[in-house]
Short mmCIF file of C-alpha atoms (C1' of nucleotides) in Angstrom, two decimals:
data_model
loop_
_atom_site.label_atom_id
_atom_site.label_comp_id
_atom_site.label_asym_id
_atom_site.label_seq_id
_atom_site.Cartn_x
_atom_site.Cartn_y
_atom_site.Cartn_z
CA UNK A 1 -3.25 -13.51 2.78
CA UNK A 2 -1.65 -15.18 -0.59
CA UNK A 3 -2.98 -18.23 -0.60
CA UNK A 4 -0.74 -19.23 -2.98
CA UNK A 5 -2.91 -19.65 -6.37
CA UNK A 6 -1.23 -20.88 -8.84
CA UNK A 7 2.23 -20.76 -7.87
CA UNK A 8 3.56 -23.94 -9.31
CA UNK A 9 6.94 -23.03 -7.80
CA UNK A 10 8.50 -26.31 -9.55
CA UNK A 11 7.79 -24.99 -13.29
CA UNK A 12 10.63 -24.60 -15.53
CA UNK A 13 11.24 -21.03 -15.23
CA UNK A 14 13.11 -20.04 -18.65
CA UNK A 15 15.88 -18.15 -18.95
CA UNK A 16 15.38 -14.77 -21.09
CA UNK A 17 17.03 -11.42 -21.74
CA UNK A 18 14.46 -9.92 -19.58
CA UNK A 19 14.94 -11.92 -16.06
CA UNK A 20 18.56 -11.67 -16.48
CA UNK A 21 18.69 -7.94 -16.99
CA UNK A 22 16.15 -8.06 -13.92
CA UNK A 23 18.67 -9.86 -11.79
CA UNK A 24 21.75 -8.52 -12.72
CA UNK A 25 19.85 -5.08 -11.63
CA UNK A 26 19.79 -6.44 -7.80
CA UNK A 27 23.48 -7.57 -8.44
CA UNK A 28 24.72 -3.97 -9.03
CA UNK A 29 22.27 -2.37 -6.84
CA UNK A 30 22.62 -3.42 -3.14
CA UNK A 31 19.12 -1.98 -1.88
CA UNK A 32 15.49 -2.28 -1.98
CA UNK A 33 14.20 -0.91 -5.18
CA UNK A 34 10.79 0.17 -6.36
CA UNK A 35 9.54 -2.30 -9.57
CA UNK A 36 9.42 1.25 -11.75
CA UNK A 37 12.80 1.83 -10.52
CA UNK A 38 13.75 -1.95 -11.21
CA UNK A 39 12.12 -1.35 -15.09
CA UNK A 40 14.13 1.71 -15.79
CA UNK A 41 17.10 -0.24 -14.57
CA UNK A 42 16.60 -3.22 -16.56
CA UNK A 43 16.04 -0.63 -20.09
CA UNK A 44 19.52 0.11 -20.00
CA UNK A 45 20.39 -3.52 -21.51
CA UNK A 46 16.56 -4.64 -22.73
CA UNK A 47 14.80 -1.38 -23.74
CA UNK A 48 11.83 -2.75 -25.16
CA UNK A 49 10.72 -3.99 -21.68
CA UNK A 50 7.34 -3.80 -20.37
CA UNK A 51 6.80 -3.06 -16.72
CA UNK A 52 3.89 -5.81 -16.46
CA UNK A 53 7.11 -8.23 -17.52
CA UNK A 54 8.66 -6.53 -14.57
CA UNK A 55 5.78 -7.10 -12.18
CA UNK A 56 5.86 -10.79 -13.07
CA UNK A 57 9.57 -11.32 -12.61
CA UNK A 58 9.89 -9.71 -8.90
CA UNK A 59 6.32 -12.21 -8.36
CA UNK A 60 8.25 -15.10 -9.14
CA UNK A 61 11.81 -14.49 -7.83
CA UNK A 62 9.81 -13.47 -4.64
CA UNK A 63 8.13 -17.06 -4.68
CA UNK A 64 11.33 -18.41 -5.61
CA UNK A 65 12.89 -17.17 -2.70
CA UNK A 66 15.47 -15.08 -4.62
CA UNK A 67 13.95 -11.67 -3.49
CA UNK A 68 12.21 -10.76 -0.51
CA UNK A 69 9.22 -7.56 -0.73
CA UNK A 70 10.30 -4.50 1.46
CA UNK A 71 7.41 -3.25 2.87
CA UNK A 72 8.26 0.65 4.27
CA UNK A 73 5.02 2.08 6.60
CA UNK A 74 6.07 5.58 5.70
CA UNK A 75 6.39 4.60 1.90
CA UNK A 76 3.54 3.52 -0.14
CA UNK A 77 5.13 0.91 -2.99
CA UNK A 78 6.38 -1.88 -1.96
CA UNK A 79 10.08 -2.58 -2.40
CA UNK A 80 11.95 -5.71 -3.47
CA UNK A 81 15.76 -7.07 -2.48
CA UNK A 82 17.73 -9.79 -2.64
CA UNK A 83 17.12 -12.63 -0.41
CA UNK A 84 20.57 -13.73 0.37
CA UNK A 85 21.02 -10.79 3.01
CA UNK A 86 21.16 -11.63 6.33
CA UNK A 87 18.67 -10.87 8.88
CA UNK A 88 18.65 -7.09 9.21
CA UNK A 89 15.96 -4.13 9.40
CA UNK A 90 15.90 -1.41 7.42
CA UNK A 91 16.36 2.49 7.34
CA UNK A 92 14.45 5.47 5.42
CA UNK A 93 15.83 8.41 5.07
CA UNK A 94 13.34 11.25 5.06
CA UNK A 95 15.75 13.52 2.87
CA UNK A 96 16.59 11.18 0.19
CA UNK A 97 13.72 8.92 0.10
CA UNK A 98 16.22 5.96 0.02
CA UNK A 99 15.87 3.11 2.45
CA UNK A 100 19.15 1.41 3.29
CA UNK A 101 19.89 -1.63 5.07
CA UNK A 102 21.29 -1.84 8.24
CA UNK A 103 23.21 -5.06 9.64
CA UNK A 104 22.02 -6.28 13.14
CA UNK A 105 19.10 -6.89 15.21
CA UNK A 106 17.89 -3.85 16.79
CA UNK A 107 15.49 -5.94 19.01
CA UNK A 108 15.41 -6.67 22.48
CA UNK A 109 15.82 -10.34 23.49
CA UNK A 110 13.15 -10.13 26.18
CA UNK A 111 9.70 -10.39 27.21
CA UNK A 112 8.54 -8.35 23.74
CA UNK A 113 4.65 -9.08 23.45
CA UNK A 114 2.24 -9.57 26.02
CA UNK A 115 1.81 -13.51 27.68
CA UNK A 116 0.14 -15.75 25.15
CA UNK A 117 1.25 -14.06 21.97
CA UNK A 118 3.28 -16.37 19.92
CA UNK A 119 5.68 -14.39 18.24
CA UNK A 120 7.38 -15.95 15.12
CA UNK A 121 8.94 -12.92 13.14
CA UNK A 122 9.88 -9.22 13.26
CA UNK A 123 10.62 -6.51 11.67
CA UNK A 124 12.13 -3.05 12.26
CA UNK A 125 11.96 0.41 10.20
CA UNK A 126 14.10 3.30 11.64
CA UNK A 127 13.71 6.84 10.29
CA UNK A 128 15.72 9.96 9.97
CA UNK A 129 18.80 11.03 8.03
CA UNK A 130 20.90 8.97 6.59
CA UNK A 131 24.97 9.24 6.40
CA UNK A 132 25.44 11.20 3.03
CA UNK A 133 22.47 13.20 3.58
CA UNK A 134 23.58 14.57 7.11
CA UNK A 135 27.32 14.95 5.60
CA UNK A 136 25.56 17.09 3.19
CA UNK A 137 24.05 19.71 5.51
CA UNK B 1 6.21 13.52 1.05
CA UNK B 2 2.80 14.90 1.87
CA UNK B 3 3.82 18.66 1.41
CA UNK B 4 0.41 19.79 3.12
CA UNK B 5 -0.93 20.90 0.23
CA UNK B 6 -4.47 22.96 1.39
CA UNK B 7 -5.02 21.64 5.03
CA UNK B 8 -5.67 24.52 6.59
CA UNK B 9 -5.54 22.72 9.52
CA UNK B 10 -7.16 25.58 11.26
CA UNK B 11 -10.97 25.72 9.92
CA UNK B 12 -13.50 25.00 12.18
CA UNK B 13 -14.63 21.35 10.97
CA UNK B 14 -18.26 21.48 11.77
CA UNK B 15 -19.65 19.02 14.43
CA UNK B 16 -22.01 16.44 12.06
CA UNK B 17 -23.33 13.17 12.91
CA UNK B 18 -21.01 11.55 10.28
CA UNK B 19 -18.06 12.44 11.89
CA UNK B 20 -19.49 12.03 15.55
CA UNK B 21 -20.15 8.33 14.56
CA UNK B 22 -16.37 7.56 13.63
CA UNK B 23 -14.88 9.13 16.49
CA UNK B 24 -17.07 7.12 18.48
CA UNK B 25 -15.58 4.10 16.38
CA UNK B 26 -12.82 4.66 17.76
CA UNK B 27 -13.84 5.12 21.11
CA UNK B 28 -15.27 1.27 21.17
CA UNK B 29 -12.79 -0.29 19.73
CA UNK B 30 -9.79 0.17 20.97
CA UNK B 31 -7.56 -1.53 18.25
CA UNK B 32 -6.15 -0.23 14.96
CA UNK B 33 -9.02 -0.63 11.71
CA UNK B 34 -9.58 0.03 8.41
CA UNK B 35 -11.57 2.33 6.44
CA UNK B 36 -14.10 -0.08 5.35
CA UNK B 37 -14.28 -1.14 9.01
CA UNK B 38 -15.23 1.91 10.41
CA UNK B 39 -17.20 2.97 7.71
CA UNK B 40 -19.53 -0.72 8.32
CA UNK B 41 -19.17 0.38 12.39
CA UNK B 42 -20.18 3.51 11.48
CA UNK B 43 -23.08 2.29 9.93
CA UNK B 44 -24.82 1.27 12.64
CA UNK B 45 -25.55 4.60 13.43
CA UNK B 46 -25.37 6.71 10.58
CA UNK B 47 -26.50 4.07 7.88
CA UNK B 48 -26.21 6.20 4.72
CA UNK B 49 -22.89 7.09 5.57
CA UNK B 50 -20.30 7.07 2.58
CA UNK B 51 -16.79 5.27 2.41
CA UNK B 52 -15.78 9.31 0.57
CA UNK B 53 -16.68 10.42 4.08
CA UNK B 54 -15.08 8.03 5.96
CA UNK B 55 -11.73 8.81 3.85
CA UNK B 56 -11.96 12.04 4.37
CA UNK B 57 -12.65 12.36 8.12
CA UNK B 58 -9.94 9.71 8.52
CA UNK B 59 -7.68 12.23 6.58
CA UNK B 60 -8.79 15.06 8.72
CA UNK B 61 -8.62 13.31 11.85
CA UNK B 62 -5.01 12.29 10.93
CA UNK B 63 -4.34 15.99 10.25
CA UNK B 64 -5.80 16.87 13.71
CA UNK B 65 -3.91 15.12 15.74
CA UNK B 66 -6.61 12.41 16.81
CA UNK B 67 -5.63 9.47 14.95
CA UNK B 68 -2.42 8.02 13.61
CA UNK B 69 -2.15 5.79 10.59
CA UNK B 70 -1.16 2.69 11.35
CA UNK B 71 0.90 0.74 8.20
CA UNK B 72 1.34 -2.82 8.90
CA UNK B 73 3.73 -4.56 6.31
CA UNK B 74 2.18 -7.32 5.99
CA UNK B 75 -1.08 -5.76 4.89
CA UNK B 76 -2.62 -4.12 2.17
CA UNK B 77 -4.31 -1.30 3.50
CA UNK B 78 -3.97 1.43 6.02
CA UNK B 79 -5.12 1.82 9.57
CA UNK B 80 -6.05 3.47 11.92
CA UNK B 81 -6.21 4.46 15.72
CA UNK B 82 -6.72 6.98 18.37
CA UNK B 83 -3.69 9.06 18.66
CA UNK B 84 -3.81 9.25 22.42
CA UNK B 85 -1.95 6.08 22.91
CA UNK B 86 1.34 6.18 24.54
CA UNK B 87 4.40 4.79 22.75
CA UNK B 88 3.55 1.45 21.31
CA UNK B 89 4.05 -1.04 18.73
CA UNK B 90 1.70 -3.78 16.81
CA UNK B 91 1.20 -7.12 16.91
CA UNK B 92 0.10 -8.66 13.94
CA UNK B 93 -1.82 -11.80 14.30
CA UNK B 94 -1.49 -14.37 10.72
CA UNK B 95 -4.85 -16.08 12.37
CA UNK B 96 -6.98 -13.55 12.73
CA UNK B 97 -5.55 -10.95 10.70
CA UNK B 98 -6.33 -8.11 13.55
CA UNK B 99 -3.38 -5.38 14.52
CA UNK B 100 -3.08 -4.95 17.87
CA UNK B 101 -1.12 -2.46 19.72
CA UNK B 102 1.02 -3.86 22.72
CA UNK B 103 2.73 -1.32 25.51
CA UNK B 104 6.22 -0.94 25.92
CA UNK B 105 9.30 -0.72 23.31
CA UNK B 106 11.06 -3.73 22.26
CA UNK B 107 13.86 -1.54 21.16
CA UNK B 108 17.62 -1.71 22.05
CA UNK B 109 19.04 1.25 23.55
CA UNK B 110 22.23 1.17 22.11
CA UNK B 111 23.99 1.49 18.48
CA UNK B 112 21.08 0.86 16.16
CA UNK B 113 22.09 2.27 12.87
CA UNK B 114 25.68 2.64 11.30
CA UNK B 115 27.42 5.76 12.75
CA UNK B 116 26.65 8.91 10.88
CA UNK B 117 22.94 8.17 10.33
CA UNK B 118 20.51 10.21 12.83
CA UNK B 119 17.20 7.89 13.66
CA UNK B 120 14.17 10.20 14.25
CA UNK B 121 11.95 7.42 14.79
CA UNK B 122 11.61 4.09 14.59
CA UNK B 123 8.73 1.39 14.05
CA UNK B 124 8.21 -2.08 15.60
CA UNK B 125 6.00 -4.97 14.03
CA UNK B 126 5.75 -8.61 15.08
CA UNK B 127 3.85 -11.56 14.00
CA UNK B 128 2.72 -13.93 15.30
CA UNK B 129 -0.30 -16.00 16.99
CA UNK B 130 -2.60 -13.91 18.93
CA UNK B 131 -3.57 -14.63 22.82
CA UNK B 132 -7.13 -15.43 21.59
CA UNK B 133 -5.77 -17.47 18.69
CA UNK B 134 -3.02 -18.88 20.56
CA UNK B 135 -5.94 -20.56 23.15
CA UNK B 136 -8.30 -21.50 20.76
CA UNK B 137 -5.62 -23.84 18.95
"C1'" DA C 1 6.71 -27.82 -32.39
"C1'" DT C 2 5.71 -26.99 -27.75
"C1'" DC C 3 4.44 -24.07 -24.05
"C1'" DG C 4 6.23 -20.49 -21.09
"C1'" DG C 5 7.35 -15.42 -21.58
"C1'" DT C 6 6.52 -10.79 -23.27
"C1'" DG C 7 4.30 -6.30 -24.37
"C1'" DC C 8 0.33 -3.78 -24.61
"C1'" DA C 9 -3.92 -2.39 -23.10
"C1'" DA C 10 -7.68 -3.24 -20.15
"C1'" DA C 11 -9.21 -4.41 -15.63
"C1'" DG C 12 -8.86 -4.31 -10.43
"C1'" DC C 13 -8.40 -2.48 -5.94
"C1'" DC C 14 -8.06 1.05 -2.65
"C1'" DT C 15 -8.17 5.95 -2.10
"C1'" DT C 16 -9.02 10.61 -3.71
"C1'" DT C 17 -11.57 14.12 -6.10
"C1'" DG C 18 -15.45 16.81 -8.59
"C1'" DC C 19 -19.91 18.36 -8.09
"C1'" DA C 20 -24.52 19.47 -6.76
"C1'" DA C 21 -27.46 18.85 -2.86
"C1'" DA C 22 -27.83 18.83 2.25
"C1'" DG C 23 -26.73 20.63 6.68
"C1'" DG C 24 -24.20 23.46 10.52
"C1'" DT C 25 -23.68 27.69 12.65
"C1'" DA D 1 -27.43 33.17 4.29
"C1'" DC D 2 -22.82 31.36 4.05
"C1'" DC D 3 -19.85 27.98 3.49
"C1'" DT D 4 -18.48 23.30 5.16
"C1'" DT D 5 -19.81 18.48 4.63
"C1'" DT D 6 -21.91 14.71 2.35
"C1'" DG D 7 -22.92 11.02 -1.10
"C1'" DC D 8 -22.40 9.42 -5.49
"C1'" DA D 9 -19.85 8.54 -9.31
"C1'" DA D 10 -15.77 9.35 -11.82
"C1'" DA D 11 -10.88 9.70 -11.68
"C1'" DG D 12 -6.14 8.30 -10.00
"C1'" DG D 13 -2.09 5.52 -8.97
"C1'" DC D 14 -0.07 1.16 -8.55
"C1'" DT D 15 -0.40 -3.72 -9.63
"C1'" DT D 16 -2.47 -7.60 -11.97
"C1'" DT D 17 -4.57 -9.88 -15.82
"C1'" DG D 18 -6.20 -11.17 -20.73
"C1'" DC D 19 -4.59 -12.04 -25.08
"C1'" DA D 20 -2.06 -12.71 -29.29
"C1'" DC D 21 2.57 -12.96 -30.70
"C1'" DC D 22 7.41 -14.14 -29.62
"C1'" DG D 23 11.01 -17.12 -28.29
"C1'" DA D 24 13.55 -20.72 -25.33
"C1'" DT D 25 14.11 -25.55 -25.11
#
DNA sequence: ATCGGTGCAAAGCCTTTGCAAAGGT
DNA sequence: ACCTTTGCAAAGGCTTTGCACCGAT
């Protein structure tokens, strides 16, 4: 689908107030966050910042390899973490609206598509409550 | 996060050619599309037909029962497909691009999410090369 | 002094909505 | 007749892009 336009992923990449707030936001929180949530985040130490800034920070650290987009069916924005989790599928809570990670491989390890499909990756989304919300009831 | 705001899911949704032509869409192809798919399909028998109209019959249809949405990660836009499948997941094919649906759950039985969390449902994609893809290679 | 980065506003893309005309029942 | 449905165009929501200024190296 990207067909990769311009993504000259050997440039330079400079280091400003903005992409280190960014960062350090993935540093303190430890899942998938939406790019407004990532902005408001990132005001608490650079307020002037611009959420088109924003956009092109996750673009880059994605192509970078640094973060890795969360895609959620039930949600409709695309999420971004960090990329130096290990493989592992992710959970929505329907109360909270929070998707957590959660370690493991929930997938079989046999015959999973029909003959002749060539399957090279996967990916899980479980719904339902999560821990603190069902404590809560 | 849809709060059903006015679908009175109970009027009478008139019978109209429109409407006739997606469901018969659906009834050819037996794979998960998108809007502007079934609106060109349904084309070819209603030719003034409107993408508005297609949106909202989709919308309708999802409300009714008779088609799901079907939210593939990878891709941009929604789809969708006859509701009276069984329990299935999707294949997603990087060749062609096309969804499609393949019996059977590739899902563990046991411990899937961290004790304390209660899964309601779960979701299954994998990519991959298509059969058709896979052979023409 | 360069040339990438930033903020703002405008543009894009898909989907939804407003409205007057058309069509079912 | 009554009231849903349609088609068109405009509006929305999220993301990307154009552009002039700012700032890191």
């Amino acid at each position: 689908m990207n067909t990769a336009k311009k993504s000259s992923v050997s440039s330079t990449l400079r280091r400003t107030r903005q992409r280190d707030a960014i960062r350090d936001v993935f540093h303190r929180e430890h899942r998938p966050l939406r790019a407004e949530e990532v902005c408001a985040l990132a005001k608490q130490v650079v307020p002037g910042i611009g959420l088109a800034t924003v956009y092109r920070a996750l673009k880059q650290l994605v192509e970078r390899g640094e973060l890795t987009e969360v895609r959620v069916p039930e949600l409709d924005n695309v999420l971004y973490e960090s990329a130096d989790k290990g493989h592992h599928h992710h959970f929505c809570c329907r109360r909270c609206e929070r998707i957590l990670d959660f370690d493991g491989c929930a997938m079989k390890t046999g015959p999973l598509a029909p003959p002749g499909f060539v399957v090279e990756s996967h990916e899980v989304y479980l719904y339902g409550v999560c821990a603190d919300c069902a404590a809560a009831l």
